Amino acid sequence: MEIVAKDCLAPRIVRLVVKAPRIAAKAQPGHFVVVRLNDRAERIPLTIADFDRAAGTITLIIQEVGKSTAMINAMEPGQSFADVLGPLGTPYPIEKVGTVVGVAGGLGAAPLYPKVKALYEAGNRVIVILGAQRRELLILMEELRAVSHELIVATDDGSYGEHGLVTVPLRRVLEREKVDEVIAIGPVPMMDACCRITRELNVKTVVSLNAVMVDGTGMCGGCRVTVGGQSKFCCVDGPAFDGLQVDFAELRQRQRYYNAQEREAYQAHQHGMEGCRCRAK
Amino acid sequence: MPRQVMPKQDPAERSRNFGEVALGFTPEQAAAEAARCLNCKKRFCVQGCPVEVDIPDFIQLLKAGDPAGAAAKIKEKNSLPAICGRVCPQESQCEKECILAKKGEPIAIGGLERFVADYAAEQAGGTVRPAKALPYRAAIIGAGPAGLTAAADLALQGFDVTIFESLHEAGGVLQYGIPQFRLPKEIVGREVEYIKQLGVKLETSVLVGQTVTVPELLEQGFQTIFIGTGAGLPYFLNVPGENLNGVYSANEFLTRVNLMKAYRFPEYDTPVRIGERVAVVGGGNVAMDAARTSLRLGAKAVYIVYRRSEEELPARYEEIENAKEEGIIFRLLTNPVRIIGDEQGVVQALECIRMELGEPDRSGRRRPVAVPGSEFQFPVDSVIVAIGQGPNPVLLRNTTGLQLNERGYIQADPETLATSIPGVFAGGDIVTGAATVIAAMGAGKKAARRMVEYCKQKYPNG
Ligand SMILES: Cc1cc2nc3c(=O)[nH]c(=O)nc-3n(C[C@H](O)[C@H](O)[C@H](O)COP(=O)(O)OP(=O)(O)OC[C@H]3O[C@@H](n4cnc5c(N)ncnc54)[C@H](O)[C@@H]3O)c2cc1C
Ligand SMILES: Cc1cc2nc3c(=O)[nH]c(=O)nc-3n(C[C@H](O)[C@H](O)[C@H](O)COP(=O)(O)OP(=O)(O)OC[C@H]3O[C@@H](n4cnc5c(N)ncnc54)[C@H](O)[C@@H]3O)c2cc1C
Ligand code: SF4
Ligand code: SF4
Ligand code: FES
Ligand SMILES: [Mg+2]
C-alpha cells in the first residue's frame, strides 16, 4: 500500500494519501483502517480522514505520539505500508436531523471532518467548534469551514480564536439555539467534558472512542469499552457510541496500560532518529 | 518392542523458553516405531483419521527406507502433515483406532507423520503437480486449516484459487493461537508456502464483509466460495471487573504473543504485560496454552482456575501433563465471581467461589454448583479468560441470505457443506463451533470435493 502524497499539517501531524483502491471503494464516514508499517511493527488503528474512490486513495492524518506514529510520519511518498486493513468499524449514520454541532479537539478534526462533510452534504445545518492547544496545532480549519455554516475556533492559550476550551463555545451554542445532535471527537477528557454539558442540557451526543486495538476485527476483545453498563468491542460495535452512556474513566485507564513499555520503545527509537521534518517546526 | 517415546525439552528449562517442547523422533526411533506397525488388512487406524491419511502405506514406505515417498503418500490426503503430526489429538483419532491400542501401545502415528513431513521439508521441495487447469475460479474466505485445505484440494483439481484472509498472516489459529513452543511458526509458514506453490493466491488483510462482500465476490467471477472463518469471537465471564487492565481474552493474549511476537518486545513493537501472578480461567487446550505461555513470559505463579474437577478438564491429557510438569498450579472446582483492581484500574486479585459437583447435566458431566459462602480471594496481576469462542459476526452480519443456526454458526448441509446461498460452502469452526485442526481440514476437503462437482454441473462449459 503505497504512499502517493504527504504533507505536514502541523508540528508532528502529517497527512498521507495512500493507494488502497479496495478500501477507497468501500470507505464511509466513521470507518478506520488498521495499518502495520513493517514486519516488526504493531497493528495500529487510524481513521480514514478522507477518500477518493476515483483515484483509489484514502487519506490518513497521523499525529506522532510514540514509536509507531513516529515511524509512519517519517515515511515518504513511494514507500509502502506492509499492510492496510479496512475499512473497519460501523459507518456513521448520515441522516438529515436538523442542526448538528461538531466539536473537534486537536487531532479529532481528522475523524470529525468526513462526518460533518457528509452531514453538510445531506442538508443539515452544521456548526463546527474546532479547538487545539495552540495556533500551530489547529488542523483542517479551511476544510471544516467549507463544510459548515458556522466555524468557531478556540485555543487553550488564546493564540488563535477564542481563549479557552471548546466546552465554552459548546455550552454557548447549545444555550443559544436548538441543536439536534452533537458529535464530539478528541482526547478522552475533552469528550468527557463535552458530554457533561450535553447530558446536563439533554442533547444527543455521539463520540468516537479510541480504545487500544490489535486486530480491529472483533477477534481479540482488547478494545472493550463500557457503554450503558455493557461491554462493547470498540472496533466492530463502534468506534462511534452514545457519548452520554460511555464510561470515560475506564477508557482512560485502559489507554494507559502499556505506557511504560510505550515510552521505552519510543525512547529507544528516538535515539539517533531524525523523524519527519515537521517535528522541527 | 515398546512404543517409542518422543524426547522432550526438560520442564525446568523449557518453561522459560519458546523453543519447541517435543523434539521429534530421531531417525532410529522412527525406524523402530515404523517396524512395529502390522500393516493391517483392515485399516482401523485410517478410519480414525478425519482426512483418511493412508497410514499403513506411508509407514510401509518409511519402513522401506523411503521417507520422501512416505511424505508424498501423506500429502495425497493431507496438505498440512507437519502441523497435524504436532497438534492432532491422535489419542482420540487415528491412534485410538489402531489395533495395537487395545494393548495400550498404539503406533505413534502422529510422531511418524511429523518425522516424515519434517524430513521431506529438509529435502528439496515437493513435486506435486496440479491437474490440468479447469476454467473455474474459487474464493476461499479465511486461511485457517479449513480454508487452506479447501484451497489446496481445489488447486490440485486445477481450479484457480484465491484465499482472502483478514489478518496479515495465513494460518488462522495455527498462526495466532497455538503457541510457538507447540507449533513453530516457521512450520506453519512452510506449509502455507507449499500451498502457494500449488498455485493458490493468498490475499492477506482483506476482511470479507467489510473490504469486499460475498455477493461481490460472486459478481467478480468466482463461481464458488468456501467460508472458513473459524470461531474467533472471544467469550468473557460477565463478572464485575472484567474490563480492568490486565484482563485478557486468551485470543488477545495469544495473538499479541504469537502473531505479533510480543515475547520479543521491544525488538517487535507489540507489548504484552501480565506481571508475576497470572490466573487463567478455563480448562481446555486454549487455557493450557495461555498458562504455559505466561510462564515463558516470566510469570512466577500461574494458576488454572476451572470450575469442574480434574476428570472433566477438556484439554488433551498430554497438554495437562506438560502443564503440570512445568509447574502450572491447578485450582479446580473454583469459579471466578469478581475481579478486583487497584486505583490505576489494574487487576489486583481474583475472587472465586468453591464448587461442588452435582447432578449430571445435558453433556453427561456432573454439573458444578457453587458452595454458598465459600468465596475467597487471591492476589493476581492478570487474568486470562479462556472459556471459549463463538462465531465472529463481521462476515455474518454483512452477508444477506446466509442462514445461521440457533447458535449463530453458519447452517451448512452436513453432507455437502452447502450453505443457503447457491455456490457458497462453509466448514470448520464457523459451522461446528470450536473443534480441532483436523476436523476443520476434513471439512475443507469435503467442501472442495462438492465445489468441484457443483462447478462441473452448473458450468459444464466453464
Ligand atoms: C478507531 C481509532 C482511530 C484512530 N485514528 C487516528 C488517526 O486518525 N490519527 C492518529 O494519529 N491517531 C489515531 N488513533 C490513535 C492511534 O491509533 C494511536 O495514537 C497510535 O496507536 C499510537 O501508536 P504509537 O506507537 O505511536 O504510540 P504509543 O507510544 O505506543 O502509544 C501512545 C498512546 O496511543 C494509544 N495507543 C497505543 N497503541 C494503540 C493501539 N494499538 N490502538 C489504539 N491506540 C493505541 C494509547 O492510548 C497510548 O497511550 C486512532 C485510534 C483508534 C482506536
Ligand atoms: C489456543 C488454541 C489452541 C488449540 N489447540 C489445538 C490443538 O492442539 N489441536 C487441535 O486439533 N486443535 C486445536 N485448537 C482448535 C483448532 O485450532 C481450530 O479448531 C481450528 O483452527 C479451526 O480451523 P478453521 O479453519 O475453521 O478456523 P481458524 O483456524 O479460526 O481460521 C479462520 C481464519 O479466517 C480468518 N477470518 C475470519 N473472519 C474473516 C473474514 N471475515 N474475512 C477474511 N478472513 C477471515 C481468520 O483471521 C482466520 O485466519 C486450538 C485452538 C486454539 C484457539
Ligand atoms: S492427520 Fe491427524 S488423525 Fe490423521 S493420521 Fe495424521 S495425526 Fe492421525
Ligand atoms: S491399525 Fe495400527 S498397526 Fe494396523 S496398520 Fe494401522 S497403524 Fe499399523
Ligand atoms: S481490536 Fe480486537 S476485538 Fe477490537
Ligand atoms: Mg505503540
Short mmCIF file of N, CA and C in Angstrom, two decimals, chain B residues 48-51 80 83-84 87-93 144-147 149 171 173-174 178 182 230-231 285-286 314-316 389 427-430 432-444:
data_model
loop_
_atom_site.label_atom_id
_atom_site.label_comp_id
_atom_site.label_asym_id
_atom_site.label_seq_id
_atom_site.Cartn_x
_atom_site.Cartn_y
_atom_site.Cartn_z
N GLY B 48 -9.95 -43.73 11.78
CA GLY B 48 -9.91 -42.73 12.86
C GLY B 48 -9.41 -41.39 12.41
N CYS B 49 -8.94 -41.31 11.17
CA CYS B 49 -8.39 -40.03 10.69
C CYS B 49 -9.43 -39.29 9.86
N PRO B 50 -9.79 -38.08 10.28
CA PRO B 50 -10.82 -37.34 9.55
C PRO B 50 -10.48 -37.06 8.09
N VAL B 51 -9.19 -37.08 7.70
CA VAL B 51 -8.88 -36.85 6.29
C VAL B 51 -8.37 -38.14 5.62
N LEU B 80 -1.21 -30.56 5.23
CA LEU B 80 -0.52 -29.92 6.35
C LEU B 80 0.04 -30.95 7.34
N ILE B 83 1.99 -30.03 10.58
CA ILE B 83 1.13 -29.41 11.59
C ILE B 83 0.30 -30.49 12.29
N CYS B 84 -0.34 -31.37 11.51
CA CYS B 84 -1.18 -32.40 12.12
C CYS B 84 -0.36 -33.33 12.99
N VAL B 87 -0.20 -31.30 16.27
CA VAL B 87 -1.32 -30.84 17.11
C VAL B 87 -2.59 -31.69 17.04
N CYS B 88 -2.64 -32.69 16.19
CA CYS B 88 -3.82 -33.55 16.17
C CYS B 88 -3.99 -34.24 17.52
N PRO B 89 -5.21 -34.32 18.03
CA PRO B 89 -5.43 -35.15 19.22
C PRO B 89 -5.42 -36.62 18.81
N GLN B 90 -4.25 -37.14 18.49
CA GLN B 90 -4.17 -38.50 17.94
C GLN B 90 -4.79 -39.54 18.85
N GLU B 91 -4.63 -39.33 20.16
CA GLU B 91 -5.12 -40.32 21.11
C GLU B 91 -6.63 -40.55 20.99
N SER B 92 -7.35 -39.55 20.43
CA SER B 92 -8.79 -39.78 20.26
C SER B 92 -9.15 -39.96 18.79
N GLN B 93 -8.14 -40.05 17.91
CA GLN B 93 -8.42 -40.25 16.49
C GLN B 93 -7.69 -41.49 15.97
N GLY B 144 -7.40 -20.37 7.70
CA GLY B 144 -7.16 -21.35 8.76
C GLY B 144 -7.02 -22.73 8.12
N PRO B 145 -6.91 -23.78 8.95
CA PRO B 145 -6.77 -25.12 8.38
C PRO B 145 -7.90 -25.51 7.43
N ALA B 146 -9.13 -25.09 7.69
CA ALA B 146 -10.24 -25.43 6.79
C ALA B 146 -10.02 -24.79 5.42
N GLY B 147 -9.77 -23.50 5.42
CA GLY B 147 -9.60 -22.77 4.17
C GLY B 147 -8.36 -23.21 3.41
N THR B 149 -6.91 -26.10 3.46
CA THR B 149 -7.12 -27.43 2.89
C THR B 149 -8.03 -27.36 1.67
N GLY B 171 -2.93 -18.88 8.28
CA GLY B 171 -2.78 -19.95 9.27
C GLY B 171 -3.92 -20.01 10.28
N VAL B 173 -5.88 -20.04 13.55
CA VAL B 173 -5.45 -20.36 14.91
C VAL B 173 -4.03 -20.92 14.94
N LEU B 174 -3.62 -21.60 13.88
CA LEU B 174 -2.26 -22.16 13.83
C LEU B 174 -1.23 -21.04 13.94
N ILE B 178 -2.16 -21.17 18.55
CA ILE B 178 -1.31 -22.24 19.10
C ILE B 178 0.12 -21.71 19.23
N ARG B 182 4.61 -25.20 20.79
CA ARG B 182 3.91 -26.43 20.38
C ARG B 182 3.91 -26.55 18.87
N GLY B 230 -13.78 -19.61 10.94
CA GLY B 230 -13.45 -20.02 12.30
C GLY B 230 -14.38 -19.47 13.36
N ALA B 231 -14.04 -19.80 14.60
CA ALA B 231 -14.82 -19.32 15.75
C ALA B 231 -13.91 -18.38 16.53
N ASN B 285 -7.60 -26.77 25.90
CA ASN B 285 -6.28 -26.59 25.30
C ASN B 285 -5.87 -25.12 25.28
N VAL B 286 -6.86 -24.28 25.05
CA VAL B 286 -6.56 -22.85 24.95
C VAL B 286 -6.05 -22.34 26.29
N PRO B 314 -11.21 -30.39 29.80
CA PRO B 314 -11.36 -30.77 28.40
C PRO B 314 -10.04 -30.79 27.60
N ALA B 315 -8.96 -30.31 28.17
CA ALA B 315 -7.70 -30.27 27.42
C ALA B 315 -7.17 -31.68 27.15
N ARG B 316 -6.31 -31.80 26.15
CA ARG B 316 -5.66 -33.08 25.88
C ARG B 316 -4.85 -33.49 27.10
N GLN B 389 -14.97 -19.67 22.50
CA GLN B 389 -15.14 -18.67 21.45
C GLN B 389 -16.43 -18.93 20.71
N GLY B 427 -17.28 -24.52 6.19
CA GLY B 427 -16.84 -25.62 7.03
C GLY B 427 -15.81 -25.19 8.05
N GLY B 428 -15.52 -26.09 8.97
CA GLY B 428 -14.58 -25.78 10.05
C GLY B 428 -15.34 -25.20 11.22
N ASP B 429 -14.62 -24.50 12.08
CA ASP B 429 -15.20 -23.98 13.33
C ASP B 429 -16.40 -23.06 13.09
N ILE B 430 -16.50 -22.40 11.92
CA ILE B 430 -17.62 -21.48 11.69
C ILE B 430 -18.93 -22.25 11.49
N THR B 432 -19.17 -25.76 12.97
CA THR B 432 -19.31 -26.71 14.09
C THR B 432 -19.13 -26.07 15.45
N GLY B 433 -18.59 -24.83 15.48
CA GLY B 433 -18.12 -24.30 16.75
C GLY B 433 -16.71 -24.82 16.97
N ALA B 434 -16.01 -24.27 17.98
CA ALA B 434 -14.60 -24.60 18.18
C ALA B 434 -14.40 -26.12 18.23
N ALA B 435 -13.54 -26.65 17.35
CA ALA B 435 -13.29 -28.10 17.31
C ALA B 435 -11.79 -28.34 17.18
N THR B 436 -11.38 -29.07 16.15
CA THR B 436 -9.96 -29.38 16.02
C THR B 436 -9.44 -29.02 14.63
N VAL B 437 -8.12 -28.96 14.55
CA VAL B 437 -7.45 -28.64 13.30
C VAL B 437 -7.85 -29.65 12.22
N ILE B 438 -7.79 -30.90 12.59
CA ILE B 438 -8.02 -31.93 11.57
C ILE B 438 -9.49 -32.00 11.19
N ALA B 439 -10.39 -31.71 12.12
CA ALA B 439 -11.81 -31.69 11.76
C ALA B 439 -12.06 -30.56 10.77
N ALA B 440 -11.41 -29.43 10.99
CA ALA B 440 -11.55 -28.30 10.07
C ALA B 440 -10.98 -28.66 8.70
N MET B 441 -9.86 -29.36 8.71
CA MET B 441 -9.26 -29.78 7.44
C MET B 441 -10.17 -30.77 6.72
N GLY B 442 -10.75 -31.68 7.50
CA GLY B 442 -11.67 -32.65 6.91
C GLY B 442 -12.83 -31.93 6.22
N ALA B 443 -13.32 -30.87 6.87
CA ALA B 443 -14.42 -30.11 6.28
C ALA B 443 -13.97 -29.40 5.00
N GLY B 444 -12.75 -28.86 5.03
CA GLY B 444 -12.24 -28.19 3.84
C GLY B 444 -12.14 -29.15 2.66
#
